[in-house]
Amino acid sequence: MLIRPIAALVSFTITLSVSATSWHDDSHYVPLGPRTGYYIVRPGSSLSDQLGIGGAPTVDTADPFRHGYGADALAFRFNSAGVLSAPPAYIVQAMPNEFYTRRLGSFIRGQSKLQDAKAFFGQPQSIERQPDGFIAYYAIQVYNPFESRGGGRR
């Protein structure tokens, strides 16, 4: 009688460990200097939660209704005066784009302002108000051909 619950528990544990190791979260901070650097963050990662950027306008390229098209995002945390208060974050599904990483590396905490972000990226797609300031989000349209379900072949 005790064998079935134990077998179910073992099966459940194996299933959880396989699914946990199949998605490799390589979110990390890229230091460039004493007040420069940026985060590379995977959507839904624990680092994303720690940074409080879960509201980023990302769209999964694996969405069957989008056929490989999606959106990565950039997140900038500013204080109430509009000055960058934390390293920016690049919320990316696949490989980071060098164009964006170079731009992010030029932002200086405590010195760069919202106007600097607007000069590079235009108007933010969304702004999330925070008790100590706000987060400005920029969506980056991406295409992943490996997620595309179209193309005429079946």
Coordinates of N, CA and C in Angstrom, one line a residue:
M1 N 0.8 -1.2 0.0 CA 0.0 0.0 0.0 C 0.9 1.3 0.0
L2 N 2.0 1.2 0.6 CA 2.9 2.4 0.7 C 3.7 2.6 -0.6
I3 N 3.7 1.6 -1.4 CA 4.6 1.6 -2.6 C 4.1 2.7 -3.6
R4 N 2.8 2.7 -3.8 CA 2.2 3.7 -4.8 C 2.5 5.1 -4.4
P5 N 2.3 5.6 -3.2 CA 2.6 7.0 -2.9 C 4.1 7.3 -3.0
I6 N 4.9 6.3 -2.6 CA 6.4 6.6 -2.7 C 6.8 6.6 -4.2
A7 N 6.2 5.8 -5.0 CA 6.5 5.8 -6.5 C 6.0 7.1 -7.1
A8 N 4.9 7.6 -6.7 CA 4.4 8.9 -7.2 C 5.3 10.0 -6.8
L9 N 5.7 10.0 -5.5 CA 6.6 11.0 -5.0 C 7.9 11.0 -5.8
V10 N 8.5 9.9 -6.0 CA 9.8 9.8 -6.7 C 9.6 10.3 -8.2
S11 N 8.5 9.9 -8.8 CA 8.2 10.3 -10.2 C 8.1 11.9 -10.2
F12 N 7.3 12.4 -9.3 CA 7.1 13.8 -9.2 C 8.5 14.6 -9.0
T13 N 9.3 14.1 -8.1 CA 10.6 14.7 -7.8 C 11.5 14.7 -9.1
I14 N 11.5 13.6 -9.8 CA 12.3 13.5 -11.0 C 11.8 14.4 -12.1
T15 N 10.5 14.5 -12.2 CA 9.9 15.5 -13.2 C 10.3 16.9 -12.8
L16 N 10.2 17.3 -11.6 CA 10.6 18.6 -11.2 C 12.1 18.9 -11.4
S17 N 13.0 17.9 -11.2 CA 14.4 18.2 -11.3 C 14.8 18.3 -12.8
V18 N 14.1 17.5 -13.7 CA 14.4 17.5 -15.1 C 13.9 18.9 -15.7
S19 N 12.7 19.3 -15.3 CA 12.2 20.6 -15.8 C 13.0 21.8 -15.3
A20 N 13.5 21.7 -14.1 CA 14.3 22.8 -13.5 C 15.7 22.9 -14.2
T21 N 16.3 21.8 -14.6 CA 17.6 21.8 -15.3 C 17.5 22.1 -16.8
S22 N 16.3 21.9 -17.4 CA 16.2 22.1 -18.8 C 16.2 23.6 -19.2
W23 N 15.9 24.5 -18.3 CA 15.9 25.9 -18.6 C 17.0 26.5 -17.8
H24 N 18.1 26.9 -18.5 CA 19.3 27.4 -17.9 C 19.2 28.9 -17.8
D25 N 19.1 29.4 -16.5 CA 19.0 30.8 -16.3 C 20.4 31.4 -16.1
D26 N 20.9 32.2 -17.1 CA 22.2 32.8 -17.1 C 22.2 34.3 -16.8
S27 N 21.1 34.7 -16.1 CA 21.0 36.1 -15.8 C 22.2 36.6 -14.9
H28 N 22.8 37.7 -15.2 CA 24.0 38.2 -14.5 C 24.2 39.7 -14.7
Y29 N 25.1 40.2 -13.9 CA 25.5 41.6 -14.0 C 26.8 41.7 -14.8
V30 N 26.9 42.7 -15.7 CA 28.1 42.9 -16.5 C 28.8 44.2 -16.0
P31 N 29.8 44.1 -15.2 CA 30.5 45.3 -14.7 C 31.4 45.9 -15.8
L32 N 31.3 47.3 -15.9 CA 32.2 47.9 -16.9 C 33.1 49.0 -16.2
G33 N 32.7 49.4 -15.0 CA 33.4 50.4 -14.3 C 32.8 50.6 -12.9
P34 N 33.3 51.6 -12.1 CA 32.7 51.7 -10.8 C 31.2 52.1 -10.8
R35 N 30.8 52.9 -11.8 CA 29.4 53.3 -11.8 C 28.7 52.9 -13.1
T36 N 29.4 52.1 -13.9 CA 28.8 51.7 -15.2 C 28.7 50.2 -15.2
G37 N 27.7 49.7 -16.0 CA 27.5 48.3 -16.1 C 26.0 48.1 -16.3
Y38 N 25.6 46.8 -16.6 CA 24.2 46.5 -16.8 C 23.9 45.1 -16.5
Y39 N 22.7 44.8 -16.4 CA 22.2 43.4 -16.1 C 21.7 42.8 -17.4
I40 N 22.0 41.5 -17.6 CA 21.4 40.7 -18.7 C 20.5 39.8 -17.9
V41 N 19.2 39.9 -18.2 CA 18.2 39.2 -17.4 C 17.3 38.4 -18.3
R42 N 17.0 37.1 -17.9 CA 16.0 36.3 -18.6 C 14.6 36.6 -18.0
P43 N 13.6 36.7 -18.9 CA 12.3 37.0 -18.4 C 11.8 35.9 -17.4
G44 N 11.3 36.3 -16.3 CA 10.8 35.3 -15.3 C 11.9 34.7 -14.4
S45 N 13.1 35.2 -14.5 CA 14.2 34.7 -13.7 C 14.1 35.2 -12.3
S46 N 14.9 34.6 -11.4 CA 14.9 35.1 -10.0 C 15.5 36.4 -9.9
L47 N 16.5 36.7 -10.8 CA 17.1 38.0 -10.8 C 16.1 39.1 -11.3
S48 N 15.3 38.7 -12.2 CA 14.2 39.6 -12.7 C 13.3 40.0 -11.5
D49 N 13.0 39.0 -10.7 CA 12.2 39.3 -9.5 C 12.9 40.2 -8.5
Q50 N 14.2 39.9 -8.3 CA 15.0 40.7 -7.3 C 15.1 42.1 -7.7
L51 N 15.2 42.4 -9.0 CA 15.3 43.7 -9.5 C 14.0 44.4 -9.6
G52 N 12.9 43.7 -9.5 CA 11.6 44.3 -9.6 C 11.2 44.8 -11.0
I53 N 11.6 44.0 -12.0 CA 11.3 44.4 -13.4 C 10.4 43.4 -14.1
G54 N 9.6 42.8 -13.3 CA 8.6 41.8 -13.8 C 7.6 42.4 -14.8
G55 N 7.5 43.8 -14.8 CA 6.5 44.4 -15.6 C 7.0 44.8 -17.0
A56 N 8.2 44.3 -17.3 CA 8.8 44.6 -18.6 C 8.0 44.1 -19.8
P57 N 7.9 44.9 -20.8 CA 7.0 44.6 -22.0 C 7.7 43.5 -22.9
T58 N 7.9 42.4 -22.4 CA 8.5 41.3 -23.2 C 7.4 40.5 -23.8
V59 N 7.6 39.9 -24.9 CA 6.7 39.0 -25.6 C 7.5 37.7 -26.0
D60 N 7.1 36.6 -25.6 CA 7.8 35.3 -25.9 C 7.7 35.0 -27.4
T61 N 8.8 34.7 -28.0 CA 8.8 34.4 -29.4 C 8.2 33.0 -29.7
A62 N 8.1 32.2 -28.6 CA 7.5 30.8 -28.8 C 5.9 30.9 -28.8
D63 N 5.4 32.1 -28.6 CA 3.9 32.2 -28.6 C 3.4 31.7 -30.0
P64 N 2.5 30.8 -30.0 CA 2.0 30.2 -31.3 C 1.2 31.2 -32.1
F65 N 0.8 32.3 -31.5 CA 0.0 33.3 -32.3 C 1.0 34.4 -32.9
R66 N 2.2 34.4 -32.5 CA 3.2 35.4 -33.0 C 4.2 34.8 -34.0
H67 N 4.3 33.5 -34.1 CA 5.1 32.8 -35.1 C 6.6 33.3 -35.1
G68 N 7.2 33.3 -34.0 CA 8.6 33.7 -33.9 C 8.9 35.1 -33.6
Y69 N 7.9 36.0 -33.7 CA 8.1 37.4 -33.4 C 7.8 37.7 -31.9
G70 N 8.6 38.5 -31.3 CA 8.5 38.8 -29.9 C 9.1 40.1 -29.5
A71 N 9.3 40.3 -28.2 CA 9.9 41.5 -27.8 C 10.8 41.3 -26.6
D72 N 12.0 41.7 -26.6 CA 12.9 41.8 -25.5 C 12.6 43.2 -24.9
A73 N 13.3 43.6 -23.8 CA 13.1 44.9 -23.2 C 14.3 45.5 -22.5
L74 N 14.3 46.8 -22.4 CA 15.3 47.5 -21.6 C 14.6 48.1 -20.4
A75 N 15.2 48.1 -19.3 CA 14.6 48.7 -18.1 C 15.6 49.6 -17.4
F76 N 15.1 50.9 -17.2 CA 16.0 51.9 -16.5 C 15.3 52.3 -15.2
R77 N 15.9 52.2 -14.1 CA 15.4 52.7 -12.8 C 15.9 54.1 -12.5
F78 N 15.0 55.0 -12.4 CA 15.3 56.4 -12.1 C 14.8 56.8 -10.8
N79 N 15.5 57.7 -10.1 CA 14.9 58.3 -8.9 C 13.8 59.3 -9.2
S80 N 13.2 60.0 -8.2 CA 12.2 60.9 -8.5 C 12.6 62.2 -9.3
A81 N 14.0 62.4 -9.3 CA 14.5 63.6 -10.0 C 14.8 63.2 -11.5
G82 N 14.6 61.9 -11.8 CA 14.9 61.5 -13.2 C 16.4 61.1 -13.4
V83 N 17.1 60.8 -12.4 CA 18.5 60.4 -12.5 C 18.6 58.9 -12.3
L84 N 19.4 58.2 -13.1 CA 19.6 56.8 -13.1 C 20.1 56.4 -11.7
S85 N 19.3 55.5 -11.0 CA 19.6 55.1 -9.6 C 20.1 53.7 -9.5
A86 N 20.0 52.9 -10.6 CA 20.5 51.5 -10.6 C 21.0 51.2 -12.0
P87 N 21.8 50.1 -12.1 CA 22.2 49.7 -13.4 C 21.0 49.4 -14.3
P88 N 21.1 49.7 -15.6 CA 20.0 49.3 -16.5 C 20.0 47.8 -16.7
A89 N 18.8 47.3 -17.2 CA 18.7 45.9 -17.4 C 18.2 45.6 -18.8
Y90 N 18.8 44.6 -19.4 CA 18.4 44.1 -20.7 C 17.7 42.8 -20.5
I91 N 16.4 42.8 -20.7 CA 15.6 41.6 -20.5 C 15.6 40.9 -21.8
V92 N 16.3 39.8 -22.0 CA 16.5 39.1 -23.3 C 16.1 37.7 -23.2
Q93 N 15.5 37.2 -24.3 CA 15.1 35.8 -24.5 C 16.2 34.9 -25.0
A94 N 17.0 35.4 -26.0 CA 18.0 34.6 -26.7 C 19.3 35.3 -26.4
M95 N 20.0 35.7 -27.5 CA 21.3 36.4 -27.4 C 21.1 37.9 -27.3
P96 N 21.9 38.5 -26.4 CA 21.8 40.0 -26.3 C 22.4 40.6 -27.6
N97 N 21.8 41.7 -28.1 CA 22.2 42.4 -29.2 C 23.3 43.4 -28.8
E98 N 24.4 43.4 -29.6 CA 25.6 44.2 -29.2 C 25.2 45.7 -29.3
F99 N 24.4 46.1 -30.2 CA 24.0 47.5 -30.3 C 23.4 48.0 -29.0
Y100 N 22.6 47.2 -28.4 CA 21.9 47.6 -27.1 C 22.9 47.5 -25.9
T101 N 23.8 46.5 -25.9 CA 24.7 46.4 -24.8 C 25.7 47.5 -24.8
R102 N 26.1 47.9 -26.0 CA 27.1 49.1 -26.0 C 26.4 50.4 -25.5
R103 N 25.1 50.6 -25.9 CA 24.4 51.7 -25.4 C 24.2 51.7 -23.9
L104 N 23.8 50.5 -23.4 CA 23.6 50.4 -21.9 C 24.9 50.7 -21.1
G105 N 26.0 50.3 -21.7 CA 27.3 50.5 -21.1 C 27.7 51.9 -20.9
S106 N 27.1 52.8 -21.7 CA 27.4 54.2 -21.6 C 26.6 55.0 -20.5
F107 N 25.7 54.3 -19.9 CA 24.9 55.0 -18.8 C 25.7 54.9 -17.5
I108 N 25.7 56.0 -16.7 CA 26.4 56.1 -15.5 C 25.4 56.4 -14.3
R109 N 25.4 55.4 -13.4 CA 24.5 55.6 -12.2 C 24.8 56.9 -11.5
G110 N 23.8 57.6 -11.1 CA 23.9 58.8 -10.4 C 24.2 60.0 -11.2
Q111 N 24.4 59.8 -12.5 CA 24.7 60.9 -13.5 C 23.7 60.9 -14.7
S112 N 23.5 59.8 -15.3 CA 22.7 59.7 -16.5 C 21.2 60.0 -16.1
K113 N 20.5 60.6 -17.1 CA 19.1 61.0 -16.8 C 18.2 60.4 -17.8
L114 N 16.9 60.6 -17.6 CA 15.9 60.1 -18.5 C 16.1 60.6 -19.9
Q115 N 16.5 61.9 -20.0 CA 16.7 62.5 -21.3 C 17.8 61.8 -22.1
D116 N 18.8 61.2 -21.4 CA 19.9 60.5 -22.0 C 19.3 59.2 -22.6
A117 N 18.4 58.5 -21.9 CA 17.8 57.3 -22.4 C 16.9 57.6 -23.6
K118 N 16.2 58.8 -23.5 CA 15.3 59.2 -24.6 C 16.1 59.5 -25.9
A119 N 17.3 60.1 -25.7 CA 18.2 60.4 -26.8 C 18.6 59.1 -27.6
F120 N 18.8 58.0 -26.9 CA 19.2 56.8 -27.5 C 18.0 56.0 -28.1
F121 N 17.0 55.9 -27.3 CA 15.9 55.0 -27.5 C 14.5 55.6 -27.8
G122 N 14.4 56.9 -27.7 CA 13.1 57.6 -27.9 C 12.2 57.5 -26.6
Q123 N 10.9 57.7 -26.8 CA 10.0 57.6 -25.7 C 9.9 56.2 -25.1
P124 N 9.9 56.1 -23.8 CA 9.6 54.7 -23.2 C 8.3 54.2 -23.6
Q125 N 8.2 52.9 -23.8 CA 6.9 52.3 -24.1 C 6.0 52.3 -22.9
S126 N 6.6 52.2 -21.7 CA 5.8 52.2 -20.5 C 6.6 52.7 -19.3
I127 N 6.0 53.3 -18.4 CA 6.7 53.8 -17.2 C 5.9 53.2 -16.0
E128 N 6.7 52.6 -15.1 CA 6.1 52.0 -13.9 C 6.5 52.9 -12.7
R129 N 5.6 53.5 -12.0 CA 5.8 54.3 -10.8 C 6.3 53.5 -9.7
Q130 N 7.3 53.9 -8.9 CA 7.8 53.3 -7.7 C 7.8 54.3 -6.6
P131 N 7.8 53.8 -5.3 CA 7.8 54.8 -4.2 C 9.0 55.8 -4.3
D132 N 10.2 55.3 -4.8 CA 11.4 56.1 -4.8 C 11.7 56.7 -6.2
G133 N 10.8 56.5 -7.2 CA 11.0 57.0 -8.5 C 10.2 56.3 -9.5
F134 N 10.8 55.8 -10.6 CA 10.1 55.1 -11.6 C 11.0 54.2 -12.5
I135 N 10.4 53.3 -13.2 CA 11.2 52.4 -14.1 C 10.6 52.7 -15.5
A136 N 11.5 53.1 -16.4 CA 11.2 53.3 -17.8 C 11.5 52.0 -18.6
Y137 N 10.5 51.5 -19.4 CA 10.7 50.3 -20.2 C 10.7 50.6 -21.6
Y138 N 11.6 50.0 -22.4 CA 11.7 50.1 -23.8 C 11.5 48.7 -24.4
A139 N 10.6 48.5 -25.3 CA 10.4 47.2 -26.0 C 11.3 47.1 -27.2
I140 N 12.0 46.0 -27.4 CA 12.8 45.7 -28.6 C 12.2 44.6 -29.4
Q141 N 11.8 44.9 -30.6 CA 11.2 43.8 -31.4 C 12.2 42.8 -31.8
V142 N 12.0 41.6 -31.7 CA 12.9 40.5 -32.1 C 12.2 39.4 -32.9
Y143 N 13.0 38.7 -33.6 CA 12.5 37.6 -34.4 C 13.4 36.4 -34.2
N144 N 12.8 35.3 -33.9 CA 13.5 34.0 -33.7 C 13.0 33.0 -34.7
P145 N 13.8 32.8 -35.8 CA 13.3 31.9 -36.9 C 13.1 30.5 -36.4
F146 N 13.7 30.0 -35.3 CA 13.5 28.7 -34.8 C 12.2 28.5 -34.1
E147 N 11.5 29.6 -33.8 CA 10.2 29.5 -33.2 C 9.1 29.8 -34.2
S148 N 9.5 30.1 -35.4 CA 8.5 30.4 -36.5 C 7.8 29.1 -36.9
R149 N 6.5 29.1 -37.0 CA 5.7 28.0 -37.4 C 5.2 28.1 -38.8
G150 N 5.5 29.2 -39.5 CA 5.0 29.5 -40.8 C 6.0 29.1 -41.8
G151 N 5.9 29.8 -43.0 CA 7.0 29.6 -44.0 C 6.5 28.7 -45.2
G152 N 5.3 28.2 -45.2 CA 4.8 27.4 -46.3 C 5.1 25.9 -46.2
R153 N 6.0 25.5 -45.4 CA 6.3 24.0 -45.3 C 5.5 23.4 -44.2
R154 N 5.1 22.2 -44.4 CA 4.4 21.6 -43.3 C 4.8 20.1 -43.3

